[in-house]
């Protein structure tokens, strides 16, 4: 039987490389399209074709897509929340224009299906917990705004054209492939777990915990940490859903479970056996106290469940990279 062909745009990045790995394991023929601006060559797989290209290069996108694909996975984006507030132009250009290029090239070349990396950042300050797909969207940073606009664009295209999409709203992605096959660590990590890991390895002396006076059990913020391999398996399920049924959806990807900043630090101490030096610092602007997803829709539409539910096991997969 002929393999289904998938073009993974942004496939050399942290989440993209895990998606490529999962697609290869599930017998898809994969091509990665990436400009390697944040993606890394060490994240590429010999079994996947690689094209070095930029999403702002419409001709190259169209030429690539004219080879014919059953689906596109679009993960290419700028994703630093703070930077998006300082330099919204960069985020408008890359995230908005880049996505328009991708979707227009799909329509011109007759590719009907796309799985898009969206984000819990579309919700802004949540009004109730856990967050479902009906929760109002109201981003409070420019990064989240770009993700919401891209969702809306896909919704319009799906109504006007033979265009089918699944937007996956990731909550906090963490961990690495348990077999150590993906090695590319982010260079200037902004997110909690990579920062705690840098303290564990001695690369950083100590870290700050932003706020200890939230209305949460231990006063620190609670997030829904989802293992990147679980995110990846949801992409495989989303592509299958699109190929079989073709309905468009927006779906939250989380674990239904919240973990506080202090609980993350304690779990890292347990897993690594090292003491994590930290100090309490003022709250970080724009941080909700709690952000946890309900993944009922993902279970129902994608027949998907996260395999990783234990935070120590999730952190172990990150620590494996340091000790191997
Ligand atoms: C987690 C918690 C911090 C660093 C971000 C984006 C979101 C999504 C996922 C992409 C918070 C605290 C952090 C530190 C700390 N991205 N923290 N000290 O903000 O929940 O989500 O990544 O789509 O859009 O906003 O993740 O890892 O930055 O923070 O205390 O040095 O850790 O305050 O409570 P966040 P994060």
Short mmCIF file of N, CA, C and O and ligand atoms in Angstrom, two decimals, residues 79 81 118-121 141 143 147 170-173 190-193 195 204 207-211 214 221-223 225 261 284 287-288 291, ligand 1:
data_model
loop_
_atom_site.label_atom_id
_atom_site.label_comp_id
_atom_site.label_asym_id
_atom_site.label_seq_id
_atom_site.Cartn_x
_atom_site.Cartn_y
_atom_site.Cartn_z
N UNK A 79 7.90 31.99 18.77
CA UNK A 79 7.06 31.58 19.91
C UNK A 79 7.45 32.15 21.27
O UNK A 79 6.97 31.68 22.30
N UNK A 81 6.95 34.62 23.99
CA UNK A 81 5.87 35.54 24.35
C UNK A 81 6.40 36.96 24.59
O UNK A 81 5.87 37.93 24.06
N UNK A 118 -1.54 25.35 17.43
CA UNK A 118 -2.04 26.53 18.13
C UNK A 118 -1.61 26.44 19.60
O UNK A 118 -0.75 25.62 19.94
N UNK A 119 -2.19 27.28 20.41
CA UNK A 119 -1.63 27.42 21.76
C UNK A 119 -2.70 27.80 22.76
O UNK A 119 -3.67 28.51 22.44
N UNK A 120 -2.49 27.40 24.00
CA UNK A 120 -3.34 27.84 25.10
C UNK A 120 -3.26 29.36 25.26
O UNK A 120 -4.11 29.95 25.93
N UNK A 121 -2.26 29.98 24.63
CA UNK A 121 -2.12 31.44 24.71
C UNK A 121 -3.32 32.16 24.09
O UNK A 121 -3.50 33.36 24.33
N UNK A 141 -1.26 38.46 24.89
CA UNK A 141 0.06 38.79 24.33
C UNK A 141 -0.02 38.63 22.82
O UNK A 141 -0.93 37.97 22.29
N UNK A 143 1.87 37.13 20.69
CA UNK A 143 2.05 35.75 20.21
C UNK A 143 0.70 35.02 20.16
O UNK A 143 0.33 34.43 19.15
N UNK A 147 -1.72 33.41 16.96
CA UNK A 147 -2.27 32.04 16.88
C UNK A 147 -3.79 32.08 16.68
O UNK A 147 -4.34 31.29 15.92
N UNK A 170 -1.85 23.60 22.17
CA UNK A 170 -0.96 22.98 23.15
C UNK A 170 -1.00 23.74 24.46
O UNK A 170 -0.94 24.96 24.46
N UNK A 171 -1.01 23.02 25.55
CA UNK A 171 -0.75 23.63 26.84
C UNK A 171 0.78 23.59 27.03
O UNK A 171 1.48 23.87 26.08
N UNK A 172 1.32 23.28 28.17
CA UNK A 172 2.78 23.44 28.33
C UNK A 172 3.53 22.17 27.90
O UNK A 172 3.50 21.17 28.61
N UNK A 173 4.20 22.26 26.76
CA UNK A 173 4.91 21.10 26.20
C UNK A 173 6.23 20.89 26.94
O UNK A 173 7.01 21.83 27.12
N UNK A 190 13.24 29.84 27.65
CA UNK A 190 12.44 30.83 28.37
C UNK A 190 11.45 30.12 29.28
O UNK A 190 10.84 30.74 30.12
N UNK A 191 11.27 28.84 29.06
CA UNK A 191 10.21 28.12 29.77
C UNK A 191 10.74 27.46 31.03
O UNK A 191 11.94 27.22 31.19
N UNK A 192 9.81 27.15 31.91
CA UNK A 192 10.18 26.71 33.26
C UNK A 192 11.08 25.46 33.27
O UNK A 192 12.17 25.50 33.87
N UNK A 193 10.63 24.39 32.65
CA UNK A 193 11.39 23.14 32.84
C UNK A 193 12.83 23.22 32.33
O UNK A 193 13.76 22.82 33.04
N UNK A 195 14.66 25.74 32.23
CA UNK A 195 15.41 26.60 33.16
C UNK A 195 15.76 25.80 34.43
O UNK A 195 16.90 25.84 34.90
N UNK A 204 23.31 27.01 35.24
CA UNK A 204 22.73 28.21 35.84
C UNK A 204 22.81 28.01 37.35
O UNK A 204 22.57 26.92 37.83
N UNK A 207 17.53 29.89 40.08
CA UNK A 207 16.42 30.36 39.26
C UNK A 207 15.44 31.16 40.11
O UNK A 207 15.53 31.15 41.35
N UNK A 208 14.55 31.83 39.42
CA UNK A 208 13.52 32.60 40.13
C UNK A 208 12.17 31.93 39.95
O UNK A 208 11.86 31.42 38.87
N UNK A 209 11.40 31.94 41.01
CA UNK A 209 10.00 31.49 40.95
C UNK A 209 9.15 32.75 40.94
O UNK A 209 9.19 33.53 41.89
N UNK A 210 8.42 32.94 39.85
CA UNK A 210 7.67 34.19 39.69
C UNK A 210 6.35 34.15 40.45
O UNK A 210 5.35 33.65 39.95
N UNK A 211 6.37 34.66 41.65
CA UNK A 211 5.15 34.79 42.44
C UNK A 211 4.92 33.60 43.35
O UNK A 211 4.99 32.45 42.91
N UNK A 214 -0.07 33.46 44.76
CA UNK A 214 -1.27 33.17 43.95
C UNK A 214 -2.27 32.37 44.77
O UNK A 214 -1.89 31.69 45.75
N UNK A 221 2.22 29.31 40.55
CA UNK A 221 1.30 29.08 39.42
C UNK A 221 1.20 27.60 39.06
O UNK A 221 2.18 26.85 39.14
N UNK A 222 0.02 27.23 38.61
CA UNK A 222 -0.26 25.85 38.22
C UNK A 222 -0.45 25.79 36.70
O UNK A 222 -1.17 26.62 36.13
N UNK A 223 0.22 24.82 36.08
CA UNK A 223 0.11 24.64 34.62
C UNK A 223 -0.14 23.17 34.30
O UNK A 223 0.10 22.28 35.12
N UNK A 225 1.25 20.39 32.23
CA UNK A 225 2.47 20.00 31.50
C UNK A 225 2.21 18.71 30.73
O UNK A 225 1.92 17.67 31.33
N UNK A 261 4.62 25.35 40.13
CA UNK A 261 6.05 25.60 39.89
C UNK A 261 6.89 24.87 40.96
O UNK A 261 7.88 24.20 40.65
N UNK A 284 5.16 37.42 37.32
CA UNK A 284 5.48 37.79 35.94
C UNK A 284 4.19 38.31 35.29
O UNK A 284 3.14 37.69 35.45
N UNK A 287 0.75 36.30 33.74
CA UNK A 287 0.65 34.89 34.14
C UNK A 287 -0.67 34.60 34.83
O UNK A 287 -0.92 35.14 35.91
N UNK A 288 -1.53 33.74 34.29
CA UNK A 288 -2.69 33.32 35.07
C UNK A 288 -2.26 32.41 36.20
O UNK A 288 -1.24 31.72 36.10
N UNK A 291 -3.77 27.29 34.79
CA UNK A 291 -4.18 27.04 33.40
C UNK A 291 -4.08 25.54 33.15
O UNK A 291 -3.00 24.98 33.02
C1 LIG B 1 5.39 28.17 33.49
C2 LIG B 1 5.27 28.66 34.92
C3 LIG B 1 5.91 30.96 35.22
C4 LIG B 1 10.14 30.54 34.32
C5 LIG B 1 4.23 29.58 27.83
C6 LIG B 1 3.48 30.43 26.89
C7 LIG B 1 2.34 29.67 26.31
C8 LIG B 1 2.81 28.34 25.73
C9 LIG B 1 3.61 27.57 26.70
C10 LIG B 1 3.41 28.28 23.41
C11 LIG B 1 4.69 30.08 35.01
C12 LIG B 1 6.83 30.04 35.97
C13 LIG B 1 8.80 30.27 34.53
C14 LIG B 1 10.95 30.88 35.44
C15 LIG B 1 9.02 30.64 36.88
N1 LIG B 1 3.65 28.53 24.61
N2 LIG B 1 8.25 30.33 35.77
N3 LIG B 1 10.36 30.90 36.68
O1 LIG B 1 3.98 30.96 30.57
O2 LIG B 1 2.76 28.85 31.26
O3 LIG B 1 3.36 29.22 28.91
O4 LIG B 1 4.66 28.39 27.19
O5 LIG B 1 2.40 28.15 22.84
O6 LIG B 1 1.76 30.46 25.36
O7 LIG B 1 2.99 31.58 27.57
O8 LIG B 1 5.12 28.67 30.45
O9 LIG B 1 7.27 27.70 31.07
O10 LIG B 1 7.12 30.20 30.75
O11 LIG B 1 6.02 29.17 32.72
O12 LIG B 1 8.54 30.70 38.01
O13 LIG B 1 12.15 31.14 35.34
O14 LIG B 1 6.59 28.76 35.46
O15 LIG B 1 5.63 32.12 35.96
O16 LIG B 1 3.88 30.12 36.14
P1 LIG B 1 3.76 29.53 30.39
P2 LIG B 1 6.48 28.95 31.20
#
